[in-house]
GROMACS .gro file of C-alpha atoms in nm:
model
  319
    1MET     CA    1   0.000   0.000   0.000
    2LYS     CA    2   0.283   0.239   0.089
    3ALA     CA    3   0.453   0.164  -0.243
    4VAL     CA    4   0.137   0.270  -0.428
    5LEU     CA    5   0.098   0.587  -0.219
    6ASP     CA    6   0.465   0.675  -0.275
    7ALA     CA    7   0.426   0.612  -0.647
    8HIS     CA    8   0.118   0.835  -0.655
    9ALA     CA    9   0.306   1.113  -0.473
   10GLY     CA   10   0.587   1.070  -0.726
   11LEU     CA   11   0.341   1.153  -1.005
   12LYS     CA   12   0.298   1.492  -0.837
   13PRO     CA   13  -0.082   1.521  -0.832
   14LYS     CA   14  -0.220   1.863  -0.740
   15ALA     CA   15  -0.457   1.896  -0.447
   16ILE     CA   16  -0.796   1.841  -0.610
   17GLU     CA   17  -0.975   2.068  -0.365
   18LYS     CA   18  -0.759   2.361  -0.484
   19ILE     CA   19  -0.802   2.327  -0.862
   20SER     CA   20  -1.076   2.340  -1.125
   21VAL     CA   21  -1.289   2.043  -1.221
   22GLU     CA   22  -1.122   2.034  -1.563
   23GLU     CA   23  -0.777   2.016  -1.401
   24ALA     CA   24  -0.895   1.762  -1.143
   25ARG     CA   25  -1.008   1.523  -1.415
   26LYS     CA   26  -0.655   1.524  -1.560
   27GLN     CA   27  -0.471   1.446  -1.235
   28PRO     CA   28  -0.274   1.123  -1.190
   29THR     CA   29  -0.495   0.855  -1.035
   30PRO     CA   30  -0.428   0.573  -0.789
   31ALA     CA   31  -0.467   0.339  -1.088
   32ASP     CA   32  -0.177   0.522  -1.255
   33ALA     CA   33   0.027   0.468  -0.939
   34VAL     CA   34  -0.048   0.093  -0.947
   35ASN     CA   35   0.094   0.080  -1.299
   36VAL     CA   36   0.411   0.256  -1.180
   37VAL     CA   37   0.456  -0.012  -0.912
   38LEU     CA   38   0.387  -0.293  -1.160
   39ARG     CA   39   0.643  -0.158  -1.406
   40ALA     CA   40   0.901  -0.122  -1.127
   41LYS     CA   41   0.849  -0.490  -1.048
   42GLY     CA   42   0.880  -0.586  -1.414
   43MET     CA   43   0.519  -0.705  -1.418
   44PRO     CA   44   0.264  -0.658  -1.698
   45THR     CA   45   0.018  -0.369  -1.677
   46ALA     CA   46  -0.235  -0.500  -1.930
   47PRO     CA   47  -0.560  -0.571  -1.741
   48GLU     CA   48  -0.619  -0.889  -1.944
   49GLN     CA   49  -0.288  -1.028  -1.817
   50LEU     CA   50  -0.343  -0.920  -1.458
   51VAL     CA   51  -0.690  -1.077  -1.447
   52PRO     CA   52  -0.688  -1.367  -1.693
   53GLY     CA   53  -1.016  -1.527  -1.790
   54VAL     CA   54  -1.218  -1.205  -1.813
   55GLU     CA   55  -1.284  -1.029  -2.143
   56SER     CA   56  -1.407  -0.671  -2.168
   57ARG     CA   57  -1.570  -0.460  -2.435
   58ASP     CA   58  -1.698  -0.103  -2.440
   59THR     CA   59  -2.055  -0.025  -2.537
   60THR     CA   60  -2.343   0.199  -2.429
   61VAL     CA   61  -2.644   0.145  -2.205
   62LYS     CA   62  -2.959   0.351  -2.170
   63GLY     CA   63  -2.941   0.623  -1.906
   64ALA     CA   64  -3.212   0.856  -1.779
   65ALA     CA   65  -3.137   1.121  -2.043
   66GLY     CA   66  -2.960   0.936  -2.322
   67ASP     CA   67  -2.699   0.667  -2.382
   68LEU     CA   68  -2.417   0.621  -2.130
   69PRO     CA   69  -2.070   0.475  -2.195
   70ALA     CA   70  -2.029   0.135  -2.030
   71ARG     CA   71  -1.780  -0.150  -2.015
   72ILE     CA   72  -1.898  -0.509  -2.002
   73TYR     CA   73  -1.672  -0.768  -1.839
   74THR     CA   74  -1.749  -1.130  -1.924
   75PRO     CA   75  -1.595  -1.442  -1.766
   76GLN     CA   76  -1.489  -1.735  -1.983
   77GLY     CA   77  -1.759  -1.991  -2.047
   78ALA     CA   78  -2.094  -2.037  -2.217
   79GLY     CA   79  -2.311  -1.865  -1.958
   80PRO     CA   80  -2.566  -1.745  -1.885
   81PHE     CA   81  -2.387  -1.572  -1.598
   82PRO     CA   82  -2.522  -1.364  -1.312
   83VAL     CA   83  -2.482  -0.990  -1.375
   84VAL     CA   84  -2.345  -0.714  -1.151
   85VAL     CA   85  -2.431  -0.352  -1.233
   86TYR     CA   86  -2.127  -0.155  -1.112
   87PHE     CA   87  -2.080   0.217  -1.043
   88HIS     CA   88  -1.730   0.371  -1.021
   89GLY     CA   89  -1.607   0.622  -0.764
   90GLY     CA   90  -1.475   0.976  -0.803
   91GLY     CA   91  -1.708   1.187  -0.590
   92TRP     CA   92  -1.968   1.206  -0.870
   93VAL     CA   93  -1.732   1.459  -1.036
   94ILE     CA   94  -1.414   1.287  -1.160
   95ALA     CA   95  -1.294   0.943  -1.279
   96ASP     CA   96  -1.462   0.686  -1.502
   97LYS     CA   97  -1.485   0.315  -1.580
   98GLN     CA   98  -1.120   0.308  -1.695
   99VAL     CA   99  -0.986   0.443  -1.364
  100TYR     CA  100  -1.190   0.180  -1.176
  101ASP     CA  101  -1.119  -0.107  -1.414
  102GLY     CA  102  -0.930  -0.302  -1.145
  103GLY     CA  103  -1.226  -0.325  -0.910
  104ALA     CA  104  -1.487  -0.406  -1.173
  105ARG     CA  105  -1.265  -0.664  -1.345
  106GLY     CA  106  -1.180  -0.824  -1.011
  107ILE     CA  107  -1.548  -0.858  -0.924
  108ALA     CA  108  -1.617  -1.029  -1.259
  109LYS     CA  109  -1.339  -1.279  -1.186
  110GLN     CA  110  -1.418  -1.347  -0.820
  111ALA     CA  111  -1.798  -1.360  -0.856
  112ASN     CA  112  -1.781  -1.542  -1.192
  113ALA     CA  113  -2.033  -1.287  -1.311
  114ILE     CA  114  -2.075  -1.039  -1.594
  115VAL     CA  115  -2.005  -0.687  -1.471
  116VAL     CA  116  -2.159  -0.385  -1.643
  117SER     CA  117  -1.959  -0.077  -1.537
  118VAL     CA  118  -2.153   0.240  -1.614
  119ASP     CA  119  -2.025   0.595  -1.670
  120TYR     CA  120  -2.319   0.787  -1.519
  121ARG     CA  121  -2.347   1.164  -1.576
  122GLN     CA  122  -2.123   1.372  -1.353
  123ALA     CA  123  -2.138   1.707  -1.175
  124PRO     CA  124  -2.105   1.998  -1.205
  125GLU     CA  125  -2.235   1.966  -1.563
  126ASN     CA  126  -2.513   1.740  -1.433
  127LYS     CA  127  -2.600   1.822  -1.073
  128PHE     CA  128  -2.767   1.599  -0.814
  129PRO     CA  129  -2.963   1.377  -0.873
  130ALA     CA  130  -2.859   1.307  -1.237
  131ALA     CA  131  -2.617   1.028  -1.140
  132TRP     CA  132  -2.884   0.856  -0.929
  133ASP     CA  133  -3.136   0.874  -1.214
  134ASP     CA  134  -2.877   0.722  -1.449
  135ALA     CA  135  -2.793   0.446  -1.201
  136LEU     CA  136  -3.156   0.336  -1.179
  137ALA     CA  137  -3.193   0.357  -1.558
  138ALA     CA  138  -2.881   0.142  -1.603
  139TYR     CA  139  -3.021  -0.117  -1.361
  140LYS     CA  140  -3.345  -0.126  -1.561
  141TRP     CA  141  -3.146  -0.163  -1.884
  142VAL     CA  142  -2.960  -0.463  -1.747
  143LEU     CA  143  -3.280  -0.630  -1.625
  144GLU     CA  144  -3.425  -0.591  -1.975
  145ASN     CA  145  -3.110  -0.676  -2.173
  146ALA     CA  146  -2.915  -0.924  -1.959
  147ALA     CA  147  -2.991  -1.216  -2.190
  148SER     CA  148  -2.833  -1.032  -2.484
  149ILE     CA  149  -2.496  -1.011  -2.302
  150LYS     CA  150  -2.486  -1.377  -2.188
  151GLY     CA  151  -2.645  -1.281  -1.856
  152ASP     CA  152  -2.927  -1.425  -1.647
  153PRO     CA  153  -3.194  -1.154  -1.603
  154LYS     CA  154  -3.317  -1.319  -1.283
  155GLN     CA  155  -2.970  -1.290  -1.124
  156VAL     CA  156  -2.875  -0.922  -1.114
  157ALA     CA  157  -2.683  -0.753  -0.832
  158LEU     CA  158  -2.557  -0.400  -0.763
  159ALA     CA  159  -2.206  -0.289  -0.669
  160GLY     CA  160  -1.997   0.026  -0.648
  161GLU     CA  161  -1.701   0.198  -0.490
  162SER     CA  162  -1.707   0.523  -0.291
  163ALA     CA  163  -1.958   0.755  -0.465
  164GLY     CA  164  -2.056   0.444  -0.664
  165GLY     CA  165  -2.109   0.249  -0.342
  166ASN     CA  166  -2.365   0.510  -0.247
  167LEU     CA  167  -2.528   0.473  -0.590
  168ALA     CA  168  -2.548   0.094  -0.549
  169VAL     CA  169  -2.741   0.117  -0.222
  170ALA     CA  170  -2.955   0.410  -0.339
  171THR     CA  171  -3.044   0.217  -0.656
  172ALA     CA  172  -3.160  -0.081  -0.449
  173VAL     CA  173  -3.389   0.158  -0.259
  174ALA     CA  174  -3.513   0.317  -0.583
  175ALA     CA  175  -3.573  -0.026  -0.739
  176ARG     CA  176  -3.783  -0.127  -0.439
  177ASP     CA  177  -3.985   0.194  -0.456
  178ALA     CA  178  -4.039   0.150  -0.832
  179GLY     CA  179  -4.156  -0.209  -0.792
  180LEU     CA  180  -3.864  -0.348  -0.992
  181GLN     CA  181  -3.697  -0.684  -0.942
  182LYS     CA  182  -3.502  -0.686  -0.615
  183PRO     CA  183  -3.124  -0.708  -0.666
  184ALA     CA  184  -2.975  -1.040  -0.561
  185HIS     CA  185  -2.716  -0.857  -0.350
  186VAL     CA  186  -2.565  -0.513  -0.293
  187LEU     CA  187  -2.188  -0.465  -0.261
  188ALA     CA  188  -2.087  -0.123  -0.128
  189VAL     CA  189  -1.713  -0.059  -0.113
  190TYR     CA  190  -1.628   0.237   0.116
  191PRO     CA  191  -1.961   0.401   0.030
  192VAL     CA  192  -2.062   0.759   0.102
  193ALA     CA  193  -2.355   0.707   0.339
  194GLN     CA  194  -2.408   1.047   0.503
  195THR     CA  195  -2.303   1.409   0.458
  196SER     CA  196  -2.150   1.522   0.789
  197LEU     CA  197  -1.775   1.586   0.766
  198ASN     CA  198  -1.740   1.552   1.145
  199THR     CA  199  -1.753   1.176   1.193
  200GLU     CA  200  -1.477   0.997   1.382
  201SER     CA  201  -1.302   0.885   1.064
  202TYR     CA  202  -1.335   1.223   0.890
  203ILE     CA  203  -1.157   1.386   1.183
  204GLU     CA  204  -0.903   1.106   1.220
  205ASN     CA  205  -0.822   1.099   0.846
  206ALA     CA  206  -0.874   1.468   0.764
  207LEU     CA  207  -0.542   1.480   0.577
  208ALA     CA  208  -0.528   1.120   0.450
  209LYS     CA  209  -0.422   1.018   0.101
  210PRO     CA  210  -0.561   0.964  -0.160
  211LEU     CA  211  -0.893   1.092  -0.015
  212ASN     CA  212  -0.920   1.363   0.250
  213ARG     CA  213  -1.188   1.570   0.415
  214ALA     CA  214  -1.132   1.880   0.199
  215MET     CA  215  -1.170   1.677  -0.121
  216VAL     CA  216  -1.509   1.541  -0.012
  217LYS     CA  217  -1.626   1.895   0.066
  218TRP     CA  218  -1.510   1.998  -0.286
  219PHE     CA  219  -1.693   1.704  -0.447
  220VAL     CA  220  -2.020   1.770  -0.263
  221GLY     CA  221  -1.993   2.143  -0.338
  222HIS     CA  222  -1.982   2.069  -0.710
  223LEU     CA  223  -2.260   1.808  -0.682
  224THR     CA  224  -2.529   1.991  -0.488
  225THR     CA  225  -2.717   2.316  -0.535
  226SER     CA  226  -2.845   2.367  -0.179
  227GLU     CA  227  -2.785   2.272   0.185
  228GLU     CA  228  -3.124   2.101   0.175
  229GLN     CA  229  -2.997   1.844  -0.074
  230LEU     CA  230  -2.744   1.720   0.183
  231LYS     CA  231  -3.040   1.577   0.376
  232ASP     CA  232  -3.180   1.391   0.075
  233PRO     CA  233  -3.196   1.018   0.160
  234ARG     CA  234  -3.024   0.931  -0.170
  235LEU     CA  235  -2.715   1.111  -0.042
  236SER     CA  236  -2.767   1.049   0.329
  237LEU     CA  237  -2.842   0.678   0.304
  238ILE     CA  238  -2.849   0.634   0.682
  239ASP     CA  239  -3.167   0.846   0.684
  240ALA     CA  240  -3.334   0.651   0.401
  241ASN     CA  241  -3.603   0.387   0.440
  242LEU     CA  242  -3.384   0.078   0.400
  243GLN     CA  243  -3.648  -0.184   0.481
  244GLY     CA  244  -3.687  -0.474   0.242
  245LEU     CA  245  -3.346  -0.441   0.079
  246PRO     CA  246  -3.151  -0.750  -0.026
  247PRO     CA  247  -2.842  -0.860   0.172
  248VAL     CA  248  -2.567  -0.597   0.170
  249THR     CA  249  -2.190  -0.628   0.196
  250ILE     CA  250  -1.987  -0.325   0.306
  251ILE     CA  251  -1.610  -0.309   0.262
  252ASN     CA  252  -1.409  -0.039   0.437
  253ALA     CA  253  -1.047   0.071   0.461
  254ARG     CA  254  -0.898   0.169   0.797
  255ILE     CA  255  -0.719   0.481   0.665
  256ASP     CA  256  -1.019   0.646   0.504
  257PRO     CA  257  -1.246   0.941   0.590
  258LEU     CA  258  -1.541   0.725   0.480
  259ARG     CA  259  -1.480   0.440   0.727
  260SER     CA  260  -1.739   0.575   0.973
  261ASP     CA  261  -1.992   0.605   0.688
  262GLY     CA  262  -1.967   0.229   0.641
  263SER     CA  263  -2.015   0.165   1.012
  264LYS     CA  264  -2.316   0.398   1.031
  265LEU     CA  265  -2.468   0.235   0.723
  266GLU     CA  266  -2.420  -0.108   0.876
  267ASP     CA  267  -2.609   0.006   1.187
  268ALA     CA  268  -2.889   0.163   0.980
  269LEU     CA  269  -2.931  -0.157   0.776
  270LYS     CA  270  -2.941  -0.372   1.089
  271ASN     CA  271  -3.206  -0.140   1.237
  272ALA     CA  272  -3.408  -0.196   0.918
  273ASN     CA  273  -3.366  -0.576   0.953
  274VAL     CA  274  -3.156  -0.599   0.635
  275PRO     CA  275  -2.893  -0.879   0.638
  276VAL     CA  276  -2.555  -0.704   0.630
  277GLU     CA  277  -2.187  -0.793   0.669
  278ARG     CA  278  -1.907  -0.537   0.693
  279ARG     CA  279  -1.532  -0.586   0.685
  280SER     CA  280  -1.277  -0.313   0.750
  281TYR     CA  281  -0.926  -0.382   0.621
  282GLU     CA  282  -0.631  -0.262   0.829
  283GLY     CA  283  -0.331  -0.083   0.684
  284VAL     CA  284  -0.499   0.026   0.361
  285THR     CA  285  -0.650   0.348   0.232
  286HIS     CA  286  -0.945   0.462   0.028
  287GLU     CA  287  -0.917   0.329  -0.330
  288PHE     CA  288  -0.734   0.012  -0.223
  289PHE     CA  289  -1.003  -0.226  -0.355
  290GLY     CA  290  -0.896  -0.207  -0.721
  291MET     CA  291  -0.527  -0.264  -0.642
  292ALA     CA  292  -0.531  -0.645  -0.623
  293ALA     CA  293  -0.236  -0.666  -0.864
  294VAL     CA  294  -0.003  -0.518  -0.600
  295VAL     CA  295  -0.187  -0.500  -0.263
  296GLN     CA  296  -0.266  -0.828  -0.084
  297LYS     CA  297  -0.552  -0.677   0.122
  298ALA     CA  298  -0.717  -0.573  -0.205
  299LYS     CA  299  -0.694  -0.929  -0.332
  300ASP     CA  300  -0.846  -1.049  -0.004
  301ALA     CA  301  -1.128  -0.792  -0.027
  302GLN     CA  302  -1.208  -0.886  -0.387
  303GLN     CA  303  -1.224  -1.254  -0.291
  304TYR     CA  304  -1.458  -1.169  -0.004
  305ALA     CA  305  -1.675  -0.956  -0.233
  306GLY     CA  306  -1.691  -1.243  -0.483
  307GLU     CA  307  -1.794  -1.491  -0.212
  308ARG     CA  308  -2.070  -1.262  -0.089
  309LEU     CA  309  -2.203  -1.196  -0.440
  310ARG     CA  310  -2.199  -1.568  -0.527
  311ALA     CA  311  -2.387  -1.643  -0.204
  312GLY     CA  312  -2.647  -1.384  -0.304
  313PHE     CA  313  -2.686  -1.538  -0.648
  314ASN     CA  314  -2.706  -1.891  -0.505
  315ALA     CA  315  -2.975  -1.786  -0.258
  316ARG     CA  316  -3.174  -1.629  -0.540
  317SER     CA  317  -3.147  -1.940  -0.760
  318VAL     CA  318  -3.300  -2.170  -0.494
  319GLN     CA  319  -3.595  -1.939  -0.424
   0.00000   0.00000   0.00000
C-alpha cells in the first residue's frame, strides 16, 4: 500500500480541492500509481494479463437522459452468468470506468459474473440527482437486456465503490420503490452514506491520502445546489427507508475518511432488519479495492466480495 501511495506522490498530483474540475479530471490517479509499481516490479500492466479469464468490451447502455458509456466484463464460459451492475467512484465529479477497471474486473473474476460498469453523468455539468437517475436507468437496462450479453436476467446484483457504493445502495432503494426486481445482492465498497464531515473517521483521516476531508467537501460542493440536498436520503443513506433491501456487503479501509460512513450504514441496515456484513481492512487506504495486482488486502477484499455476491446469487437461484 505504501509503495502505491509513494508512487502516486511521485506523479505529483495537485490537491484536487484547490483546482478546477477540468484540471482535477486530468490528475494522476491511484490506478496510474499501481501501474508505476507494476512496471518497477517488471510485471505486466495489461488488465487482461493481470486478471486472466475475463474479457471486456466497451458499449453503451440507456441512461435517464440518453446513452451512457459502459464497459462489459465477461468471464470465460458459455453462460448465462449472473450480472453485476457496477458504479465507479470519483465523488460524482471525476474518474470513469477506466480508472476503476481493477475493481470491476476483479469482481467479474471473483464472482464469476458479468459486470456492467456504467459511466453515469457527472457534476457539475449534471448536478444531483442526475447520477442517481442514471444508475436506476442502467439497472433497468440490465434487467431488460441481460440475456443479450450472456447474462441471467433473474440474477442481477448491484455494486460500487465510494460515490458508486452510495449509488449501489440508493439504486436498491429506488428499485424497491419502483416495484422493480429486487437485486440479488448489494456490494458497497467504502460508500458515502451520510453528509457530515465531522464523523470519527473524517476527523481522524482529515489529511489522508488519496482521499481527504477537503476533497469530499469539494466534491459535494460541485454536486449539490443547496444545503437542503445534503439531507436527501439518496445522499444520506443512513436516513433513508432501507427496509426490504436484499443482503448488503460493506467493505471499508482503515485509513479512510469514509470508514465511519460504512459503520453507520451497517447500523442503519441492521435497524431496518436488512442482512448485512461489513469488513474493514487494516493498513490500507481509500481506493485500495482495485489494487489487487499489488496489494494483498485488495486481493483479499475482492475474494470476499466475490464470495458474498456468489452467495447472493445462489440464494436467489433456490428461491
